[in-house]
Tab-separated table of C-alpha atoms in Angstrom:
chain	number	residue	atom	x	y	z
A	81	MET	CA	-12.250	-18.698	-16.832
A	82	LYS	CA	-12.609	-16.295	-14.130
A	83	VAL	CA	-14.754	-18.504	-12.094
A	84	TRP	CA	-12.202	-21.146	-12.583
A	85	GLU	CA	-9.287	-18.930	-11.459
A	86	ARG	CA	-11.378	-18.025	-8.196
A	87	VAL	CA	-12.004	-21.806	-7.340
A	88	VAL	CA	-8.231	-22.213	-7.758
A	89	GLU	CA	-7.486	-19.069	-5.702
A	90	ALA	CA	-9.809	-20.329	-2.691
A	91	ARG	CA	-8.084	-23.816	-2.682
A	92	LEU	CA	-4.670	-22.075	-2.747
A	93	ARG	CA	-5.453	-20.004	0.116
A	94	LYS	CA	-6.067	-22.969	2.342
A	95	VAL	CA	-2.676	-24.154	2.088
A	96	VAL	CA	-0.606	-21.174	1.798
A	97	GLU	CA	0.076	-18.726	4.601
A	98	ILE	CA	1.026	-15.167	3.639
A	99	CYS	CA	3.342	-13.165	6.159
A	100	GLU	CA	1.235	-10.610	8.324
A	101	GLN	CA	3.205	-7.724	6.613
A	102	GLN	CA	1.191	-8.124	3.534
A	103	TYR	CA	-2.129	-6.166	3.418
A	104	ALA	CA	-3.140	-6.544	-0.167
A	105	PHE	CA	-6.061	-8.995	-1.053
A	106	MET	CA	-5.607	-10.600	2.242
A	107	PRO	CA	-8.918	-11.362	4.249
A	108	ARG	CA	-9.756	-9.100	7.219
A	109	LYS	CA	-7.241	-6.568	5.984
A	110	SER	CA	-7.390	-3.363	3.943
A	111	THR	CA	-5.753	0.221	3.041
A	112	THR	CA	-7.128	1.338	6.237
A	113	ASP	CA	-4.950	-1.037	8.242
A	114	ALA	CA	-1.853	-0.017	6.439
A	115	ILE	CA	-2.709	3.863	6.336
A	116	PHE	CA	-3.492	3.674	10.289
A	117	ALA	CA	-0.500	1.507	11.282
A	118	LEU	CA	1.928	4.073	9.530
A	119	ARG	CA	0.312	7.341	10.775
A	120	ILE	CA	0.214	5.935	14.834
A	121	LEU	CA	3.739	4.902	14.132
A	122	MET	CA	4.745	8.141	13.036
A	123	GLU	CA	2.889	9.764	15.956
A	124	LYS	CA	4.438	7.908	18.540
A	125	TYR	CA	7.954	8.877	17.538
A	126	ARG	CA	7.148	12.494	16.900
A	127	ASP	CA	5.572	12.991	20.074
A	128	GLY	CA	8.346	10.933	21.737
A	129	GLN	CA	10.862	13.406	20.034
A	130	LYS	CA	12.866	10.531	18.103
A	131	GLU	CA	13.407	10.295	14.485
A	132	LEU	CA	11.824	7.588	12.403
A	133	HIS	CA	13.083	7.008	9.125
A	134	CYS	CA	10.785	5.777	6.369
A	135	VAL	CA	11.670	4.602	2.651
A	136	PHE	CA	8.894	4.197	0.443
A	137	VAL	CA	9.872	1.641	-2.224
A	138	ASP	CA	8.134	1.221	-5.573
A	139	LEU	CA	8.721	-1.659	-7.898
A	140	GLU	CA	8.779	-0.819	-11.797
A	141	LYS	CA	6.124	-2.979	-13.748
A	142	ALA	CA	5.912	-5.321	-10.937
A	143	TYR	CA	3.192	-7.736	-12.298
A	144	ASP	CA	4.792	-7.683	-15.623
A	145	ARG	CA	8.510	-8.837	-14.595
A	146	VAL	CA	7.628	-11.810	-12.546
A	147	PRO	CA	9.677	-14.499	-14.164
A	148	ARG	CA	7.601	-17.598	-14.873
A	149	GLU	CA	10.059	-19.873	-13.277
A	150	LYS	CA	10.615	-17.971	-10.192
A	151	LEU	CA	6.219	-18.251	-9.828
A	152	TRP	CA	6.766	-21.946	-10.029
A	153	TYR	CA	9.577	-22.117	-7.599
A	154	CYS	CA	7.543	-19.768	-5.105
A	155	MET	CA	4.489	-21.983	-5.546
A	156	ARG	CA	6.222	-25.064	-4.643
A	157	LYS	CA	8.334	-23.469	-1.728
A	158	SER	CA	4.877	-22.200	-0.331
A	159	GLY	CA	3.613	-25.948	-0.251
A	160	VAL	CA	1.290	-25.949	-3.120
A	161	ALA	CA	0.522	-29.388	-4.358
A	162	GLU	CA	2.035	-30.204	-7.778
A	163	LYS	CA	-1.259	-30.654	-9.130
A	164	TYR	CA	-2.128	-27.271	-8.637
A	165	VAL	CA	1.281	-25.876	-10.076
A	166	ARG	CA	0.273	-27.692	-13.133
A	167	VAL	CA	-3.035	-26.063	-13.357
A	168	VAL	CA	-1.477	-22.726	-13.206
A	169	GLN	CA	1.145	-23.590	-15.596
A	170	ASP	CA	-1.775	-24.572	-18.246
A	171	MET	CA	-3.302	-21.270	-17.677
A	172	TYR	CA	0.005	-19.655	-18.809
A	173	GLU	CA	1.130	-21.992	-21.365
A	174	ARG	CA	1.078	-20.525	-25.018
A	175	SER	CA	-0.130	-17.055	-23.894
A	176	ARG	CA	-0.165	-14.565	-26.663
A	177	THR	CA	-1.220	-10.926	-26.938
A	178	MET	CA	-1.141	-8.082	-29.442
A	179	VAL	CA	-0.816	-4.362	-29.451
A	180	ARG	CA	-3.870	-1.967	-30.643
A	181	CYS	CA	-3.517	1.659	-31.279
A	182	ALA	CA	-5.156	4.204	-33.495
A	183	VAL	CA	-3.137	3.332	-36.710
A	184	GLY	CA	-4.137	-0.178	-36.372
A	185	GLN	CA	-2.888	-3.540	-34.382
A	186	THR	CA	0.200	-5.513	-34.382
A	187	GLU	CA	0.668	-9.408	-35.046
A	188	GLU	CA	0.259	-11.726	-31.865
A	189	PHE	CA	3.261	-12.582	-30.117
A	190	ASN	CA	4.332	-14.885	-27.120
A	191	VAL	CA	4.286	-13.491	-23.513
A	192	GLU	CA	6.821	-15.504	-21.477
A	193	VAL	CA	7.131	-13.218	-18.510
A	194	GLY	CA	4.720	-11.403	-16.019
A	195	LEU	CA	1.445	-12.378	-14.581
A	196	HIS	CA	-2.062	-12.101	-16.492
A	197	GLN	CA	-3.531	-8.741	-16.299
A	198	GLY	CA	-7.044	-8.627	-15.153
A	199	SER	CA	-6.939	-12.221	-13.915
A	200	ALA	CA	-8.845	-12.931	-10.548
A	201	LEU	CA	-5.765	-15.347	-9.340
A	202	SER	CA	-2.657	-12.926	-10.402
A	203	PRO	CA	-3.088	-10.587	-6.996
A	204	PHE	CA	-2.614	-13.829	-4.870
A	205	LEU	CA	0.042	-15.227	-6.936
A	206	PHE	CA	1.888	-11.972	-6.688
A	207	ALA	CA	1.486	-12.072	-3.006
A	208	MET	CA	2.843	-15.349	-2.708
A	209	VAL	CA	5.942	-14.424	-4.877
A	210	MET	CA	6.502	-11.248	-2.642
A	211	ASP	CA	6.014	-13.208	0.461
A	212	GLN	CA	8.668	-15.741	-0.694
A	213	LEU	CA	11.127	-13.058	-2.250
A	214	SER	CA	11.153	-11.026	0.999
A	215	GLU	CA	11.398	-13.830	3.398
A	216	GLU	CA	15.137	-13.451	4.125
A	217	VAL	CA	14.946	-9.556	4.469
A	218	ARG	CA	11.570	-8.324	5.795
A	219	GLN	CA	11.489	-7.382	9.488
A	220	GLU	CA	8.589	-7.737	11.827
A	221	SER	CA	5.687	-5.280	11.867
A	222	PRO	CA	5.361	-2.446	11.636
A	223	TRP	CA	8.985	-1.864	10.539
A	224	THR	CA	7.982	-3.578	7.231
A	225	MET	CA	4.683	-3.347	5.458
A	226	MET	CA	3.655	-4.322	1.936
A	227	PHE	CA	0.452	-3.540	-0.044
A	228	ALA	CA	1.149	-5.562	-3.284
A	229	ASP	CA	4.334	-3.935	-4.818
A	230	ASP	CA	4.164	-0.895	-2.394
A	231	ILE	CA	6.725	-1.613	0.208
A	232	VAL	CA	7.416	0.719	3.361
A	233	ILE	CA	10.694	0.326	5.344
A	234	CYS	CA	10.991	1.940	8.710
A	235	SER	CA	13.777	2.276	11.433
A	236	GLU	CA	15.208	4.520	14.116
A	237	SER	CA	18.263	5.308	12.169
A	238	ARG	CA	19.036	6.422	8.745
A	239	GLU	CA	22.129	4.078	8.397
A	240	GLN	CA	19.743	1.145	9.430
A	241	VAL	CA	17.141	2.086	6.717
A	242	GLU	CA	19.624	2.599	4.001
A	243	GLU	CA	21.070	-0.760	4.819
A	244	ASN	CA	17.658	-2.490	4.848
A	245	LEU	CA	16.978	-0.556	1.430
A	246	GLU	CA	20.044	-2.221	-0.120
A	247	ARG	CA	19.237	-5.641	1.204
A	248	TRP	CA	15.681	-5.369	-0.211
A	249	ARG	CA	17.268	-4.062	-3.532
A	250	PHE	CA	19.480	-7.264	-3.690
A	251	ALA	CA	16.838	-9.947	-2.899
A	252	LEU	CA	14.397	-8.534	-5.488
A	253	GLU	CA	16.652	-7.575	-8.248
A	254	ARG	CA	18.816	-10.872	-8.212
A	255	ARG	CA	15.248	-12.735	-8.899
A	256	GLY	CA	14.189	-10.603	-11.982
A	257	MET	CA	12.322	-7.736	-10.077
A	258	LYS	CA	13.349	-3.895	-10.596
A	259	VAL	CA	13.528	-1.383	-7.919
A	260	SER	CA	12.479	2.048	-9.185
A	261	ARG	CA	15.015	4.792	-8.478
A	262	SER	CA	12.807	7.486	-9.654
A	263	LYS	CA	9.720	6.490	-7.508
A	264	THR	CA	11.486	5.409	-4.474
A	265	GLU	CA	11.170	8.214	-1.797
A	266	TYR	CA	12.604	8.937	1.649
A	267	MET	CA	10.863	10.826	4.581
A	268	CYS	CA	12.093	11.449	7.824
A	269	VAL	CA	9.959	12.265	10.801
A	270	ASN	CA	10.847	14.409	13.558
A	271	GLU	CA	14.132	15.372	11.595
A	272	ARG	CA	16.895	16.852	13.418
A	273	GLU	CA	19.613	19.055	11.861
A	274	GLY	CA	22.268	17.112	9.734
A	275	SER	CA	20.294	13.822	9.664
A	276	GLY	CA	21.549	13.263	5.850
A	277	THR	CA	19.857	11.462	2.939
A	278	VAL	CA	19.652	7.875	2.031
A	279	ARG	CA	21.576	6.279	-1.099
A	280	LEU	CA	20.814	3.227	-3.180
A	281	GLN	CA	23.957	2.111	-5.122
A	282	GLY	CA	25.541	5.444	-4.631
A	283	GLU	CA	22.350	7.182	-6.085
A	284	GLU	CA	20.593	9.510	-3.649
A	285	VAL	CA	17.167	8.503	-2.783
A	286	LYS	CA	14.551	11.452	-3.328
A	287	LYS	CA	13.851	13.162	0.242
A	288	VAL	CA	10.215	14.454	0.396
A	289	GLN	CA	8.291	15.968	3.308
A	290	GLU	CA	4.987	14.340	2.335
A	291	PHE	CA	4.099	11.057	0.652
A	292	LYS	CA	0.608	9.845	-0.983
A	293	TYR	CA	0.373	6.392	0.548
A	294	LEU	CA	-2.157	4.061	-0.450
A	295	GLY	CA	-4.167	7.245	-1.484
A	296	SER	CA	-3.741	9.146	1.966
A	297	THR	CA	-1.314	11.772	2.389
A	298	VAL	CA	1.117	11.503	5.198
A	299	GLN	CA	3.344	14.510	6.185
A	300	SER	CA	6.794	14.155	8.013
A	301	ASN	CA	5.686	17.048	10.540
A	302	GLY	CA	2.428	14.789	11.603
A	303	GLU	CA	-0.098	17.593	10.352
A	304	CYS	CA	-3.042	16.382	8.160
A	305	GLY	CA	-3.660	19.948	6.280
A	306	LYS	CA	-2.503	18.567	2.859
A	307	GLU	CA	-4.654	15.512	3.130
A	308	VAL	CA	-7.805	17.509	4.015
A	309	LYS	CA	-7.159	19.573	0.805
A	310	LYS	CA	-6.732	16.354	-1.063
A	311	ARG	CA	-10.088	15.099	0.354
A	312	VAL	CA	-11.727	18.399	-0.524
A	313	GLN	CA	-10.190	17.963	-4.149
A	314	ALA	CA	-11.505	14.144	-4.427
A	315	GLY	CA	-14.902	15.363	-3.480
A	316	TRP	CA	-15.187	18.078	-6.211
A	317	ASN	CA	-13.847	15.485	-8.764
A	318	GLY	CA	-16.662	13.241	-7.687
A	319	TRP	CA	-19.216	15.849	-7.825
A	320	ARG	CA	-18.135	17.052	-11.196
A	321	LYS	CA	-18.605	13.610	-12.294
A	322	VAL	CA	-22.339	13.394	-11.721
A	323	SER	CA	-23.022	17.172	-11.885
A	324	GLY	CA	-25.192	16.590	-14.815
A	325	VAL	CA	-27.553	14.688	-12.496
A	326	LEU	CA	-26.936	16.587	-9.203
A	327	CYS	CA	-27.634	20.033	-10.981
A	328	ASP	CA	-30.722	18.938	-13.067
A	329	GLN	CA	-33.689	20.744	-11.503
A	330	LYS	CA	-35.918	17.892	-12.805
A	331	ILE	CA	-34.519	15.508	-10.418
A	332	SER	CA	-35.989	15.661	-6.488
A	333	ALA	CA	-33.640	16.905	-3.685
A	334	ARG	CA	-34.058	13.345	-2.228
A	335	ILE	CA	-32.344	11.663	-5.006
A	336	LYS	CA	-29.789	14.416	-5.221
A	337	GLY	CA	-28.777	13.717	-1.742
A	338	LYS	CA	-28.733	9.957	-2.250
A	339	MET	CA	-26.382	10.342	-5.023
A	340	TYR	CA	-24.119	12.592	-3.321
A	341	ARG	CA	-23.953	10.396	-0.375
A	342	THR	CA	-23.048	7.496	-2.712
A	343	VAL	CA	-20.571	9.012	-5.032
A	344	VAL	CA	-19.062	12.218	-3.488
A	345	ARG	CA	-19.062	11.781	0.423
A	346	PRO	CA	-17.296	8.521	0.256
A	347	ALA	CA	-14.536	10.168	-1.571
A	348	MET	CA	-14.138	12.860	1.164
A	349	LEU	CA	-14.249	10.593	3.973
A	350	TYR	CA	-11.577	7.998	2.681
A	351	GLY	CA	-8.967	7.420	5.208
A	352	LEU	CA	-10.130	10.331	7.658
A	353	GLU	CA	-10.911	7.796	10.507
A	354	THR	CA	-7.290	7.536	10.806
A	355	VAL	CA	-6.559	11.195	11.120
A	356	SER	CA	-7.080	13.708	13.831
A	357	LEU	CA	-8.805	16.703	12.378
A	358	ARG	CA	-8.627	20.132	14.009
A	359	LYS	CA	-11.975	22.218	14.113
A	360	ARG	CA	-10.368	24.509	11.292
A	361	GLN	CA	-9.666	21.613	9.252
A	362	GLU	CA	-13.356	20.068	9.939
A	363	SER	CA	-14.884	23.370	8.942
A	364	GLU	CA	-12.801	23.363	5.808
A	365	LEU	CA	-14.508	19.957	4.761
A	366	GLU	CA	-18.003	21.007	5.633
A	367	VAL	CA	-17.550	24.517	3.937
A	368	ALA	CA	-16.641	22.404	0.712
A	369	GLU	CA	-19.532	19.967	1.060
A	370	LEU	CA	-21.979	22.906	1.666
A	371	LYS	CA	-20.827	24.564	-1.698
A	372	MET	CA	-21.593	21.252	-3.332
A	373	LEU	CA	-25.108	20.932	-1.893
A	374	ARG	CA	-26.051	24.410	-2.764
A	375	PHE	CA	-24.752	23.983	-6.337
A	376	SER	CA	-26.949	20.969	-6.467
A	377	LEU	CA	-29.982	22.528	-5.045
A	378	GLY	CA	-29.561	25.659	-7.141
A	379	VAL	CA	-29.062	28.327	-4.410
A	380	THR	CA	-26.549	30.540	-3.285
A	381	ARG	CA	-25.626	32.391	-0.044
A	382	LEU	CA	-27.416	35.560	-1.184
A	383	ASP	CA	-30.470	33.689	-0.679
A	384	ARG	CA	-29.972	33.537	2.946
A	385	ILE	CA	-30.975	29.908	3.528
A	386	ARG	CA	-29.449	28.320	6.493
A	387	ASN	CA	-27.044	25.408	6.439
A	388	GLU	CA	-29.374	23.251	8.566
A	389	TYR	CA	-32.273	23.736	5.847
A	390	ILE	CA	-29.809	22.767	2.983
A	391	ARG	CA	-28.907	19.567	4.754
A	392	GLY	CA	-32.224	18.911	5.610
A	393	THR	CA	-33.489	19.357	2.105
A	394	ALA	CA	-30.992	16.833	0.763
A	395	HIS	CA	-30.949	14.602	3.610
A	396	VAL	CA	-27.391	14.936	4.227
A	397	GLY	CA	-25.975	15.029	7.699
A	398	ARG	CA	-23.067	16.886	9.119
A	399	LEU	CA	-19.687	15.698	7.695
A	400	GLY	CA	-17.978	16.131	11.073
A	401	ASP	CA	-20.514	13.751	12.458
A	402	LYS	CA	-19.861	11.240	9.654
A	403	VAL	CA	-15.920	11.633	10.408
A	404	ARG	CA	-16.382	10.644	14.263
A	405	GLU	CA	-18.904	7.896	13.449
A	406	ALA	CA	-16.268	6.450	11.093
A	407	ARG	CA	-13.630	7.091	14.001
A	408	LEU	CA	-15.544	5.142	16.593
A	409	ARG	CA	-16.522	2.499	14.239
A	410	TRP	CA	-12.649	2.093	13.365
A	411	PHE	CA	-11.686	2.220	17.010
A	412	GLY	CA	-14.067	-0.544	17.941
A	413	HIS	CA	-12.513	-2.645	15.062
A	414	VAL	CA	-8.928	-2.051	16.248
A	415	GLN	CA	-9.941	-3.044	19.890
A	416	ARG	CA	-11.811	-6.149	18.741
A	417	ARG	CA	-8.873	-7.668	16.704
A	418	ASP	CA	-6.090	-9.842	17.748
A	419	MET	CA	-2.772	-8.125	19.119
A	420	SER	CA	-1.149	-10.000	16.330
A	421	VAL	CA	-2.662	-7.507	13.742
A	422	ILE	CA	-0.449	-4.891	12.934
A	423	SER	CA	-2.824	-2.040	13.025
A	424	THR	CA	-3.560	-3.094	16.741
A	425	GLU	CA	-0.173	-3.823	17.539
A	426	VAL	CA	1.241	-0.720	16.777
A	427	THR	CA	-1.268	1.049	18.763
A	428	TYR	CA	0.403	-0.248	21.776
A	429	VAL	CA	3.854	0.312	20.697
A	430	VAL	CA	5.270	2.081	23.879
A	431	GLY	CA	8.972	1.931	23.883
A	432	GLY	CA	9.070	4.755	26.323
A	433	LEU	CA	6.932	7.224	24.424
A	434	VAL	CA	3.617	6.346	26.101
A	435	PHE	CA	2.791	9.600	27.789
A	436	ALA	CA	3.300	12.362	25.189
A	437	TRP	CA	0.385	11.386	23.188
A	438	PHE	CA	-2.154	12.701	25.684
A	439	VAL	CA	-1.339	16.145	25.423
A	440	GLU	CA	-1.273	16.787	21.560
A	441	GLU	CA	-4.395	17.652	19.888
A	442	CYS	CA	-3.378	16.494	16.383
A	443	VAL	CA	-2.986	12.998	17.120
A	444	TRP	CA	-5.359	10.137	16.901
A	445	ASP	CA	-5.562	9.098	20.537
A	446	TYR	CA	-6.515	12.478	21.462
A	447	ALA	CA	-9.169	12.534	18.673
A	448	ILE	CA	-10.551	9.222	19.704
A	449	THR	CA	-10.602	10.369	23.509
A	450	VAL	CA	-12.653	13.709	22.608
A	451	THR	CA	-14.921	11.653	20.308
A	452	LEU	CA	-15.900	9.013	23.231
A	453	LEU	CA	-16.526	12.052	25.518
A	454	HIS	CA	-18.603	13.545	22.889
A	455	VAL	CA	-21.040	10.874	22.441
A	456	GLY	CA	-21.557	10.730	26.243
A	457	LEU	CA	-19.996	7.135	27.044
A	458	THR	CA	-20.327	6.213	30.766
A	459	VAL	CA	-16.911	4.402	30.638
A	460	ALA	CA	-15.448	5.211	27.287
A	461	VAL	CA	-12.408	2.936	26.986
A	462	MET	CA	-10.122	0.727	29.324
A	463	ALA	CA	-6.959	-0.357	27.637
A	464	ASP	CA	-4.382	-2.337	29.457
A	465	PHE	CA	-0.824	-1.622	28.407
A	466	PRO	CA	2.089	-4.318	28.042
A	467	SER	CA	2.902	-3.328	32.068
A	468	THR	CA	0.328	-2.455	34.713
A	469	GLU	CA	-0.558	1.235	33.464
A	470	HIS	CA	-3.981	1.645	32.510
A	471	TRP	CA	-6.074	4.910	31.553
A	472	TRP	CA	-9.694	5.641	31.626
A	473	ILE	CA	-12.002	8.542	31.204
A	474	ALA	CA	-14.389	9.974	33.948
A	475	GLN	CA	-17.871	10.308	33.024
A	476	GLY	CA	-18.750	13.707	31.850
A	477	SER	CA	-15.920	15.359	33.588
A	478	GLY	CA	-13.416	15.774	30.525
A	479	LEU	CA	-10.637	14.385	32.425
A	480	VAL	CA	-8.201	11.534	31.023
A	481	MET	CA	-6.944	9.931	34.149
A	482	MET	CA	-4.050	7.267	34.097
A	483	ILE	CA	-1.833	5.153	36.527
A	484	PHE	CA	1.705	5.821	35.108
A	485	GLY	CA	4.828	4.637	36.908
A	486	GLY	CA	2.909	3.999	40.034
A	487	GLN	CA	1.300	7.591	40.098
A	488	LEU	CA	-2.146	8.918	39.312
A	489	LEU	CA	-1.942	11.520	36.700
A	490	ALA	CA	-4.623	13.476	35.156
A	491	TYR	CA	-4.985	15.739	32.033
A	492	HIS	CA	-7.981	17.783	31.246
A	493	LEU	CA	-8.992	17.484	27.632
A	494	PHE	CA	-10.720	20.839	27.440
A	495	ARG	CA	-8.586	22.930	29.601
A	496	LYS	CA	-5.545	21.270	28.089
A	497	ASN	CA	-3.401	21.144	31.133
A	498	PHE	CA	-2.643	18.662	33.874
A	499	VAL	CA	-4.669	18.381	36.933
A	500	HIS	CA	-2.891	17.783	40.420
A	501	PRO	CA	-4.617	14.575	42.213
A	502	ALA	CA	-5.484	16.702	45.008
A	503	ASP	CA	-7.629	18.759	43.010
A	504	LEU	CA	-9.553	15.913	41.549
A	505	GLN	CA	-12.507	16.437	44.069
A	506	ASN	CA	-13.419	19.523	42.350
A	507	PHE	CA	-14.567	17.992	39.143
């Protein structure tokens, strides 16, 4: 059955075009794209000293609430041939289920609403439904982003984001979906005094200072301390799951290191390519990693064994180097992509906020600049903005030089101050 579902899905994808705001189960898109786009957008507004209002909309039992009639309607409206509509209808005809628990199981009963759980075709059908239901209310990227039923609505004003939220609620609930009042949350970036709250049908939406978006924690103040702590916790959770293998003295250190790199480290690295880590936060991650490696190898700090020897024995490199490697890989990925992709487009959202991000250490643009210098590239990057402004990195000098407003400006990355053009000959 799953093979047949994948065949139908492949044929539907050839004729159905899903909106660019949808990230879930779309080719060449991932959770990292959505996380990166949201983080960069928040950084631009924070560094430009402007408010950004974000509402994270959650739908109640989204897959289980899709009306079958709306599904057939959305398929036809998306341009699906009638023969494929009938094929999907046959899959859902006379579908029955039962409830099984500790005391027994119920009799079978008909299921006349919702999508099949565990089906290979259901994710694309749901994306098709969301595409049609939100056609009249969604805005251009990056002001609206969707990952299946996780929706982010952004705006420069609280009144506008509240109005957009009400429009989304009306568009979804009149077609059988349900917006969760308890899980929908509101966050304001660079908040000023008296900015107020957002209401949904007279009910106040919960206001938060941090939100876990697609597994990555974003904070309203632009910091990433909470995300680092979450990554450390995720690493320890993964380590405990395989501690029986990692702490077994009969298993070689090489196998333990391979197990660690396969199970534990991906959990610690998730989403960090989109984050600008300070040295203190990078050290926090490396300290946690070394504790895990020492536990795995059966040594303690009292044994006075150097960290380099621990890493060499387990064949595990420095975590900071892996973070920089992932950041460079993601930077190249963004640079190669078409400008219509949200993760690339939002990188060049200027709106009068171009210059501030060169001086902040805790923003992604600064992090990638320092990373490029760290690996010793001759010409690290050259990016053209929508106008004639451009910037580049002088080889080995630690200078970011840019032409902005017809003037040559330079910022020293390590001294963290601006350099007068007349003094550039000294570098």
